[in-house]
Short mmCIF file of C-alpha atoms and ligand atoms in Angstrom, two decimals:
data_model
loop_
_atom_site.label_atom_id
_atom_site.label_comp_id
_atom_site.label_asym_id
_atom_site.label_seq_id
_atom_site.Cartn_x
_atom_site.Cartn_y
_atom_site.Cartn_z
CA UNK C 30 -27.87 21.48 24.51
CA UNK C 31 -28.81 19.24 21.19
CA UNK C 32 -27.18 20.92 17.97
CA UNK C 33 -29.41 21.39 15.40
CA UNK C 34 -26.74 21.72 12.40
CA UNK C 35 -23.93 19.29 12.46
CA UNK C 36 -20.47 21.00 12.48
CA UNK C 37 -18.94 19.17 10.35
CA UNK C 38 -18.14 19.56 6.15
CA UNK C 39 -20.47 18.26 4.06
CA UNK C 40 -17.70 16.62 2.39
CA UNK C 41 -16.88 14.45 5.41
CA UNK C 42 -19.95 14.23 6.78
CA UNK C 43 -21.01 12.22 3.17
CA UNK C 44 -17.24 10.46 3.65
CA UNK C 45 -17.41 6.62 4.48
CA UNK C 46 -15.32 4.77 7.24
CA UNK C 47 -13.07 2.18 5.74
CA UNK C 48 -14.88 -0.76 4.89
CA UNK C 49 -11.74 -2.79 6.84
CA UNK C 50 -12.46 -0.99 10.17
CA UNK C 51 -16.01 -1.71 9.90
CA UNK C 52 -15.20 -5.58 9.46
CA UNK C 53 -12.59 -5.92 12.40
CA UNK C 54 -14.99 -4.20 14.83
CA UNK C 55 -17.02 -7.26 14.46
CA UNK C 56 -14.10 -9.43 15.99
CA UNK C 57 -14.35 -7.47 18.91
CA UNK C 58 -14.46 -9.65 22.24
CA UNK C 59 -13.81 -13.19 19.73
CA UNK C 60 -11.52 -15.21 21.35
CA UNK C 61 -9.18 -18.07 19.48
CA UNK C 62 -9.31 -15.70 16.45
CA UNK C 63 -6.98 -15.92 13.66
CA UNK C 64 -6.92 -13.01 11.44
CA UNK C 65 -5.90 -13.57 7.86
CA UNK C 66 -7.05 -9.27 8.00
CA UNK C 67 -4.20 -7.57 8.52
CA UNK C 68 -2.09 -5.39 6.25
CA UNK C 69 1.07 -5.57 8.07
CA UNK C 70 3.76 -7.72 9.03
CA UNK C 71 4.24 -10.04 12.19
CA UNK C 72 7.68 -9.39 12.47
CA UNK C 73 9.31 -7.15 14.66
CA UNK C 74 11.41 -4.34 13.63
CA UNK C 75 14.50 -5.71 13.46
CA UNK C 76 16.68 -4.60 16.13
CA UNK C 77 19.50 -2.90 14.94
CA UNK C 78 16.71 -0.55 13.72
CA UNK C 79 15.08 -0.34 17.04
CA UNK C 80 18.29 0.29 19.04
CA UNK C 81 19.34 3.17 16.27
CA UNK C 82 16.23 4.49 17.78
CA UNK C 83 16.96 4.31 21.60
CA UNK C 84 20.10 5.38 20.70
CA UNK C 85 18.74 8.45 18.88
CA UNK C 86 17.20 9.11 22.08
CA UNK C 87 19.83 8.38 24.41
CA UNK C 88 21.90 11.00 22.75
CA UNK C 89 19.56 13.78 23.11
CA UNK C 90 18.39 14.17 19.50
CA UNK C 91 14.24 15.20 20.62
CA UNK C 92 13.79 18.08 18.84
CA UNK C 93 12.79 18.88 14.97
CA UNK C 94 14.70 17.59 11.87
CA UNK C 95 14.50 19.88 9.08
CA UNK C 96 10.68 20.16 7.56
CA UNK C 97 12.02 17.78 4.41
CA UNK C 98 13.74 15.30 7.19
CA UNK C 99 17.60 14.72 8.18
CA UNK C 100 19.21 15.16 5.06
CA UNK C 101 21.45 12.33 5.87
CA UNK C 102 18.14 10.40 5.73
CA UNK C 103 17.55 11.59 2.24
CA UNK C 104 20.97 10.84 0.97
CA UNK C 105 20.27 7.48 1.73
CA UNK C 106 16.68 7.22 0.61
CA UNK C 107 18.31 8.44 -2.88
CA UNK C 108 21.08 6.26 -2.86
CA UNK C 109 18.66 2.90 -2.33
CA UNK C 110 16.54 4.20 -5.12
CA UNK C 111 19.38 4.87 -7.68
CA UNK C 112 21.04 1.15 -6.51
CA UNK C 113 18.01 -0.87 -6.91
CA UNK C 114 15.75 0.85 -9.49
CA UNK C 115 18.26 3.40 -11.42
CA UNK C 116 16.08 6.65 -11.09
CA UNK C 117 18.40 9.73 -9.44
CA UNK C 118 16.96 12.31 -7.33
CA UNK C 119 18.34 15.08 -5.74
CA UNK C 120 18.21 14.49 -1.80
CA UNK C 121 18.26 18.56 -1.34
CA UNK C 122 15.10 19.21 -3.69
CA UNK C 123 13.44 16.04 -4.61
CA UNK C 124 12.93 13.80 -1.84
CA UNK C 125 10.58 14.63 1.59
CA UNK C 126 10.56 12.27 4.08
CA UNK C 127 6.89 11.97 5.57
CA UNK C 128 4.82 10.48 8.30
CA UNK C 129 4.43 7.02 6.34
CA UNK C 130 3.67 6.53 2.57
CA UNK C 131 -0.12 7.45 3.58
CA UNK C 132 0.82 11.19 4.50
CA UNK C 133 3.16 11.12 1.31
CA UNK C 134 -0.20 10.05 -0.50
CA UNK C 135 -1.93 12.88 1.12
CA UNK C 136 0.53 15.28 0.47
CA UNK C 137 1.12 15.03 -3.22
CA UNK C 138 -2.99 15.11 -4.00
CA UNK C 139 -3.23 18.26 -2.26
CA UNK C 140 -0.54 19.66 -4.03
CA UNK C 141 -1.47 18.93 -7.55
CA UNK C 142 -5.11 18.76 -7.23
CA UNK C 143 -7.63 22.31 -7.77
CA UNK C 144 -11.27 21.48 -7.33
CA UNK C 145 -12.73 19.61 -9.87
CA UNK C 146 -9.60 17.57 -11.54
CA UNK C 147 -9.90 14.11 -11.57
CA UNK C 148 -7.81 11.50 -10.88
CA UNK C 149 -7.61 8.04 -12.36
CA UNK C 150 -8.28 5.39 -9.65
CA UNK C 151 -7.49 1.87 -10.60
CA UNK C 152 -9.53 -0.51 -8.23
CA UNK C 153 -9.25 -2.76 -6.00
CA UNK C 154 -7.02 -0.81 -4.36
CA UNK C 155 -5.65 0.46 -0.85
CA UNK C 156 -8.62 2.33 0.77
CA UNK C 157 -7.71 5.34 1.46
CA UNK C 158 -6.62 6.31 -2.50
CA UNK C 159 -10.22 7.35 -3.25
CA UNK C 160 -11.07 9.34 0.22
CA UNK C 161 -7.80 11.37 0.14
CA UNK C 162 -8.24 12.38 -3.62
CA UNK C 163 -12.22 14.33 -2.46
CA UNK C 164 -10.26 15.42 0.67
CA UNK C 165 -7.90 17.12 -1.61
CA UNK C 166 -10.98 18.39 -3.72
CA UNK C 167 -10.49 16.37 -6.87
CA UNK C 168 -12.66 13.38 -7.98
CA UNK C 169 -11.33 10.13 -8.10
CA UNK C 170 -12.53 8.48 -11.29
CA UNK C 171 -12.97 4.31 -10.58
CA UNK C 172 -11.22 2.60 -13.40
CA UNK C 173 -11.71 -1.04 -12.34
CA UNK C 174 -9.19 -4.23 -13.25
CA UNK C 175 -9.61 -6.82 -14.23
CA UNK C 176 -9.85 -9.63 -12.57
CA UNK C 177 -9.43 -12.27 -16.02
CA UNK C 178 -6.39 -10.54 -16.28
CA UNK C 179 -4.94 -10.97 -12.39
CA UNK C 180 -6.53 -7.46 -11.60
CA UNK C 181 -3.94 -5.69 -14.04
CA UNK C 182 -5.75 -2.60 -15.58
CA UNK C 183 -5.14 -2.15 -19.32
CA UNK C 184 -3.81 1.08 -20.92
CA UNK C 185 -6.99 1.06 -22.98
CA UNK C 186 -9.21 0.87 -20.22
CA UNK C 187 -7.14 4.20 -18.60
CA UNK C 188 -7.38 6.08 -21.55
CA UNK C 189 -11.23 5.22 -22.11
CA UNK C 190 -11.63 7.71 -18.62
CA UNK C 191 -9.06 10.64 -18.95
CA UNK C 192 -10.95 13.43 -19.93
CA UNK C 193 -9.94 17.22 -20.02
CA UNK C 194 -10.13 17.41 -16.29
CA UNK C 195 -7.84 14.61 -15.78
CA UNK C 196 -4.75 15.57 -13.52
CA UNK C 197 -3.34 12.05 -12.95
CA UNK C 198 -3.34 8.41 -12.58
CA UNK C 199 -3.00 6.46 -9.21
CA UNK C 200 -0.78 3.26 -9.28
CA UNK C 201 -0.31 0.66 -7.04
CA UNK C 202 1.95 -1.86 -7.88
CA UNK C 203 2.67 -4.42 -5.71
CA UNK C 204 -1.18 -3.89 -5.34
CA UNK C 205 -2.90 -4.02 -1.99
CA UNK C 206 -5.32 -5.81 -1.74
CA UNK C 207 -4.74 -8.37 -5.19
CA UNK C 208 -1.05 -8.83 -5.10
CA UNK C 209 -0.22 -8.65 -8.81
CA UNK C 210 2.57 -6.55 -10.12
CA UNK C 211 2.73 -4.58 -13.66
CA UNK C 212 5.08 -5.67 -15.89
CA UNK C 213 7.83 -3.51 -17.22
CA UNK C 214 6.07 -3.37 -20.87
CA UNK C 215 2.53 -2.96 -18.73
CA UNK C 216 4.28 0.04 -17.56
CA UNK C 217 5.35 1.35 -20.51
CA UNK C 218 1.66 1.01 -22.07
CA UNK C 219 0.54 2.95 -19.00
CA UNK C 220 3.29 5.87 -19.16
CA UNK C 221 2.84 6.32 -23.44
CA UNK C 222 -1.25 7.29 -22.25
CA UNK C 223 0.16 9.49 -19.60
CA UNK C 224 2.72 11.24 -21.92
CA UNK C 225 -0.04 11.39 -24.56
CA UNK C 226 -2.53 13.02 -22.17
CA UNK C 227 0.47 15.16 -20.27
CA UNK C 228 -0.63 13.63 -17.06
CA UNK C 229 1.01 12.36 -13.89
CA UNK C 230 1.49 9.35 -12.37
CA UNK C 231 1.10 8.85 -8.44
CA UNK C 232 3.20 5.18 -8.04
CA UNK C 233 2.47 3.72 -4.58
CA UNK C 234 5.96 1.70 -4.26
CA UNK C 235 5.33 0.69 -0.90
CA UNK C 236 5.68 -3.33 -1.25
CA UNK C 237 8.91 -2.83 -3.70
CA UNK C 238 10.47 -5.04 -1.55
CA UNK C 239 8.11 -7.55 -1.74
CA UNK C 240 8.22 -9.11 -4.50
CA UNK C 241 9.16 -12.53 -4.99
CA UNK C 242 9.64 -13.74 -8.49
CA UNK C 243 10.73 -11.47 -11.17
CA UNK C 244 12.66 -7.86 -10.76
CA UNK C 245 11.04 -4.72 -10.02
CA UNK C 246 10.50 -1.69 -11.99
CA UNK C 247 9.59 1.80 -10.70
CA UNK C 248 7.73 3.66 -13.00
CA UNK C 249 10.07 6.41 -12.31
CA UNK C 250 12.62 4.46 -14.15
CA UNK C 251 10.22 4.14 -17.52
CA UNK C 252 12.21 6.33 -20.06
CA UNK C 253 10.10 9.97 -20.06
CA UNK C 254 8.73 9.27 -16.61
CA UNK C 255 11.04 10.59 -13.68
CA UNK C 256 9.56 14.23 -14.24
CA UNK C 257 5.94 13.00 -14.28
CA UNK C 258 6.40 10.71 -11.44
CA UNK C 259 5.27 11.01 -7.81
CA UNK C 260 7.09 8.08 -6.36
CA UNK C 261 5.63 7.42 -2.91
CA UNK C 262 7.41 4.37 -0.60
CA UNK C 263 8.31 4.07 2.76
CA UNK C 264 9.16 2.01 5.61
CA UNK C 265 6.09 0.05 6.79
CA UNK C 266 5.92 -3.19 4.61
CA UNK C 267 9.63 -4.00 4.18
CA UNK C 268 11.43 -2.99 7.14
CA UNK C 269 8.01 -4.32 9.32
CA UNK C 270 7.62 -0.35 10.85
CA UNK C 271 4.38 0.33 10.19
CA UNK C 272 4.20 1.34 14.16
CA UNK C 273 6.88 4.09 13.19
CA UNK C 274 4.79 6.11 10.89
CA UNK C 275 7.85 6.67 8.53
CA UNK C 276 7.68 7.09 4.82
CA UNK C 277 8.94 9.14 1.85
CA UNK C 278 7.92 10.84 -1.73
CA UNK C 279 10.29 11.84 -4.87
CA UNK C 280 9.41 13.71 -6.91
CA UNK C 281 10.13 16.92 -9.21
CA UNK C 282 11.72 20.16 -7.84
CA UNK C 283 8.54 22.15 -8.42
CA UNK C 284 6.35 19.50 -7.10
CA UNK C 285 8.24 18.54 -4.22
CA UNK C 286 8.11 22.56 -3.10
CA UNK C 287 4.64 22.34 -3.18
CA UNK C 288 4.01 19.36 -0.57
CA UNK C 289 7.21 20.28 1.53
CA UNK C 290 4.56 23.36 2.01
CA UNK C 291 1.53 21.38 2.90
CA UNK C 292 3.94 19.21 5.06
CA UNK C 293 5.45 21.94 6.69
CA UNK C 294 1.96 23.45 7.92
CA UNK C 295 0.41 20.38 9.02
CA UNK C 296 2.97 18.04 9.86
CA UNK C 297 6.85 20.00 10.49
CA UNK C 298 8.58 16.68 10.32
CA UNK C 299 8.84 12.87 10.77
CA UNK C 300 9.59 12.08 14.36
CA UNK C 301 13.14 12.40 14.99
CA UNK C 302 13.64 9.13 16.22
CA UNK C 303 11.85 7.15 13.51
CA UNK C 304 13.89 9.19 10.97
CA UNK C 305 17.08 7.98 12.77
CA UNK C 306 15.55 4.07 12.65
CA UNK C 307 14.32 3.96 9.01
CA UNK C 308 18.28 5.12 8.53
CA UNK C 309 19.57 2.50 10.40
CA UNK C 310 17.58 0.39 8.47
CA UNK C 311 18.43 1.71 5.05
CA UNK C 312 22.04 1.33 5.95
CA UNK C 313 22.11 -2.04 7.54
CA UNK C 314 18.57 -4.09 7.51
CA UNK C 315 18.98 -4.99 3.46
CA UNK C 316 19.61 -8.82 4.66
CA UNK C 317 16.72 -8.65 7.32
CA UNK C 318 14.44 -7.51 4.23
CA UNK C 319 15.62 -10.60 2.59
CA UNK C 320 14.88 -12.90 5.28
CA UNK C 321 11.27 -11.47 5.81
CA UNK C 322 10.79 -12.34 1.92
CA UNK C 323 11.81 -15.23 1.81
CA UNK C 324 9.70 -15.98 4.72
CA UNK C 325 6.54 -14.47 2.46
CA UNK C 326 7.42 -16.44 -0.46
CA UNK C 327 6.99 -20.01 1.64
CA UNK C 328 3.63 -18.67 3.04
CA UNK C 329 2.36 -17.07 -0.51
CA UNK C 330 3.12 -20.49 -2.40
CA UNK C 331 1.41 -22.64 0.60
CA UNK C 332 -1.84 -20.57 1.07
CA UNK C 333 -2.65 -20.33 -2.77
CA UNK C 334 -2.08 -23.56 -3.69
CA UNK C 335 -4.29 -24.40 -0.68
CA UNK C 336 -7.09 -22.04 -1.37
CA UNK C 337 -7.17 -23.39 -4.67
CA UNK C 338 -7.09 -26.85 -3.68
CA UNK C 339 -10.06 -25.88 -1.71
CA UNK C 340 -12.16 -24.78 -4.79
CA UNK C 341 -11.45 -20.78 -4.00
CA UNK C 342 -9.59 -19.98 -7.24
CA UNK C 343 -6.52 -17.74 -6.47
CA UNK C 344 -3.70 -16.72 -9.16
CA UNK C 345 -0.46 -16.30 -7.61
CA UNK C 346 0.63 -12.85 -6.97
CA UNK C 347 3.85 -11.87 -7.60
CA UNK C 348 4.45 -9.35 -5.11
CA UNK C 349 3.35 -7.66 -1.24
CA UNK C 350 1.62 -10.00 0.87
CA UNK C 351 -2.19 -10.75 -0.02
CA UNK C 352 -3.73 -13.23 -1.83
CA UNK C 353 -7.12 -12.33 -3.61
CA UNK C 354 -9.32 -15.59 -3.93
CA UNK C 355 -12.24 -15.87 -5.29
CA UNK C 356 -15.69 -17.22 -3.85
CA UNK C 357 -18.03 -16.80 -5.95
CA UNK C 358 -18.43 -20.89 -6.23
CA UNK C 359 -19.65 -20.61 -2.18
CA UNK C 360 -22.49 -18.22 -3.72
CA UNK C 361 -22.44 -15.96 -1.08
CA UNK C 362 -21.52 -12.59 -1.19
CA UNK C 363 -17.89 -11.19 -0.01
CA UNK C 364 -19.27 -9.56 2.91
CA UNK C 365 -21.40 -12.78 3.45
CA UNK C 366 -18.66 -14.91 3.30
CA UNK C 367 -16.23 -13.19 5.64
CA UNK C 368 -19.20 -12.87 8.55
CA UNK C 369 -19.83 -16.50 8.17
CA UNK C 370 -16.24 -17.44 7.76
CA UNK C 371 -15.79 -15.65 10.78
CA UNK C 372 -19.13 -17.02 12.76
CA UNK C 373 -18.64 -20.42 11.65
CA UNK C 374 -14.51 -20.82 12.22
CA UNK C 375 -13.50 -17.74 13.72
CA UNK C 376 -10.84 -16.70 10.85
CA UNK C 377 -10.70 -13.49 9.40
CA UNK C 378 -10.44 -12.59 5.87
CA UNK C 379 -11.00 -9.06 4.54
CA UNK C 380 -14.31 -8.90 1.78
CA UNK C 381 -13.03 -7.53 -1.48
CA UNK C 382 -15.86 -4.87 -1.68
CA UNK C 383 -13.93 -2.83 1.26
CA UNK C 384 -11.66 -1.92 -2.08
CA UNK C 385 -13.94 -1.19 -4.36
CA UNK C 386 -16.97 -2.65 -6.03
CA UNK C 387 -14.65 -4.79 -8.21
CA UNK C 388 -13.27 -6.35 -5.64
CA UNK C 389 -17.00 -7.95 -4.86
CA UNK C 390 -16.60 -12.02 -5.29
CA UNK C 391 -13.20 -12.10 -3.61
CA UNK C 392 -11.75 -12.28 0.12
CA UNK C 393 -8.61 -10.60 0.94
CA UNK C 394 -6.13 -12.83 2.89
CA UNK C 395 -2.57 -11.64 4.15
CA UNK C 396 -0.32 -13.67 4.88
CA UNK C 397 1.71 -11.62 6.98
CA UNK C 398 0.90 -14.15 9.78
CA UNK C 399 2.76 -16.95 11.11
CA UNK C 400 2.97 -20.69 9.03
CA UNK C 401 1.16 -22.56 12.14
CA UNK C 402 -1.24 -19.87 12.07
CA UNK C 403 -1.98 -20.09 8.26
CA UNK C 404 -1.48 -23.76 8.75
CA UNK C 405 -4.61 -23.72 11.33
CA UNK C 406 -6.82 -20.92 9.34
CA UNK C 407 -5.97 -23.21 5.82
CA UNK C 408 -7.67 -26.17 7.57
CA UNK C 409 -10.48 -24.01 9.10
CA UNK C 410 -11.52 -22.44 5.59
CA UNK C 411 -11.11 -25.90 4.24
CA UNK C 412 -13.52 -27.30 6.71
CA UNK C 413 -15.90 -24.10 6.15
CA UNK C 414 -16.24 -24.23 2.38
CA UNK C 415 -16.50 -28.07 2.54
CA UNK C 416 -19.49 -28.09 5.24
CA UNK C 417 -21.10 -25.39 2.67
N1 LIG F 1 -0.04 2.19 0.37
C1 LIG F 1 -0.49 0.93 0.38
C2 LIG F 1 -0.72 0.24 -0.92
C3 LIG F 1 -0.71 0.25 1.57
O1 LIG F 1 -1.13 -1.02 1.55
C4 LIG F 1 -0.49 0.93 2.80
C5 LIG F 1 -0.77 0.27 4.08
O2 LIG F 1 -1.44 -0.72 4.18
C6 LIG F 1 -0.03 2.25 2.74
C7 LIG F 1 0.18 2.85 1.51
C8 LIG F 1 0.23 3.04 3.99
O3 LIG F 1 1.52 2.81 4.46
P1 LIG F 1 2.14 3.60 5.67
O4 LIG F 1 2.09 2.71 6.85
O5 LIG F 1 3.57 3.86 5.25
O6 LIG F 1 1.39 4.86 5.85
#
């Protein structure tokens, strides 16, 4: 029998796919691909952190943690925070840990948000910021950055959208997909509008770890901020789990009770296994982590000073693992440019409109991917902007 209504919310019905998906559904049956696309590492998990895992298993440990996660998990998700960015929280009322950074994302916006507030989006950004924030039944206000200033919003530009509806603003820094990192006084500017405007800030910390030049701030750690703070990291980037689905969020007593209760409906708890893993890995992968950046670093400095040697002007980002070129010299498009890319030399880059219209005029390119393999796809784009 045909249905005449469709069953599903108006809200999602209007919702769009990620722009990402769309893109790598077009590499479907390609062979000799290389894909520049990806947001994750090609490492492995290292394998003291896998075997913690078997052995979590091995020794019978298959039922539920506690709703927040193993508290021993917590203890040492607040001890890495207070050693490497000086912000304390309480592992018994401040710290849940989550199925990856994207639930803790989900999580937090459904626990501050009532229908109606907005939220500050800075874009290009992560796709799922905007989507989450109208599943939660806010509206995501676009704030876009700039890209003459390395796609770093300005405090000005942030304080030009909050209006009396405005609940909080969404960082991401390490950004995905331009790679640039706030500085500490960027920060600052940032947290004196949300202190002025009593709002919060939601700081997506997942590429922390990633960053290659200059120390890292949390914006927990800005004087005032801890108790406006949603600090939201996890395991995916650094520790190459993203297959894991393990993450965390700190943040205030009162706002941590609230998610622990949307968690504990819809979710109960990490898996039990990955929770033992991502401890393993807090305890004993720190010099892994190093390795795997200073593998980044290499690739970061080699593919932009190629892409710029190749006319497709790219700053250097400081931190994660993207690079954000621009193409507007090919004059094509960033969804033009990717298809042909793709037709012509079968490499894939990400186009920059898949995170927001800012990101138009730009590719996305990770290189989380082998140095032969960026090697090969540097020489392919080389040969494809030069035949253009
Ligand atoms: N936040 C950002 C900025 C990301 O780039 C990603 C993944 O690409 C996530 C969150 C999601 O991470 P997780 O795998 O922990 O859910």
């Amino acid at each position: 029998m045909e249905l005449k209504t469709s069953y599903l919310a108006k809200h999602v019905r209007t919702l769009q796919p990620s722009g990402i998906r769309k893109f790598f559904d077009a590499t479907a049956g390609l062979t000799d691909v290389i894909s520049l696309g990806v947001g994750e590492p090609d490492f492995v998990t290292p394998w003291n952190v896998r075997e913690a895992a078997i052995l979590s298993l091995e020794d019978g440990y298959t039922s539920y943690t506690a709703n927040a996660g193993l508290l021993e998990l917590r203890v040492e998700i607040s001890n890495y925070i207070d050693n490497n960015y000086c912000v304390n929280y309480d592992p018994e009322s401040e710290i849940t840990v989550t199925v990856g950074a994207s639930e803790a994302i989900d999580i937090a916006l459904r626990a501050i948000l009532d229908p109606g507030d907005e939220v500050l989006v800075v874009e290009p950004c992560f796709v799922s910021y905007a989507p989450l924030v109208t599943l939660a039944g806010g509206v995501p206000v676009i704030v876009e950055s700039m890209k003459d200033n390395d796609f770093k919003v300005l405090p000005e530009q942030l304080e030009a959208a909050v209006t009396d509806r405005t609940k909080a603003i969404m960082i991401c820094s390490p950004n995905n997909p331009t790679g640039s990192m706030l500085s500490k006084a960027e920060m600052e500017r940032i947290a004196d509008i949300a202190k002025k405007h009593d709002l919060l800030v939601l700081s997506d910390e997942i590429y922390a770890e990633l960053v290659y030049d200059e120390l890292y701030t949390s914006f927990a750690a800005i004087e005032g901020m801890q108790e406006r703070t949603i600090l939201v990291s996890g395991f995916s980037k650094d520790l190459a789990m993203t297959g894991w689905r393990l993450g965390f969020v700190c943040a205030p007593k009162e706002i941590t009770e609230g998610m622990l209760k949307i968690h504990q409906y819809a979710i109960m708890c990490a898996s039990t296994m990955a929770q033992h893993a991502g401890l393993e890995g807090l305890k004993n992968g720190r010099r892994d982590v190093a390795e795997m950046r200073k593998s980044y670093r290499q690739r970061r400095n080699y593919i932009v000073q190629s892409l710029n040697e190749m006319g497709l002007k790219c700053y250097k980002p400081e931190g994660a693992f993207y690079t954000f070129p621009n193409i507007e010299s090919t004059g094509m498009d960033s969804e033009t440019f990717a298809t042909r890319l793709l037709k012509a030399e079968r490499v894939v880059v990400v186009p920059g409109n898949a995170f927001g219209a800012s990101g138009e005029g730009h590719v996305r390119c990770s290189y989380a991917t082998s140095m032969a393999q960026l090697q090969e796809a540097m020489t392919r784009m080389r040969r494809f902007v030069e035949k253009l």
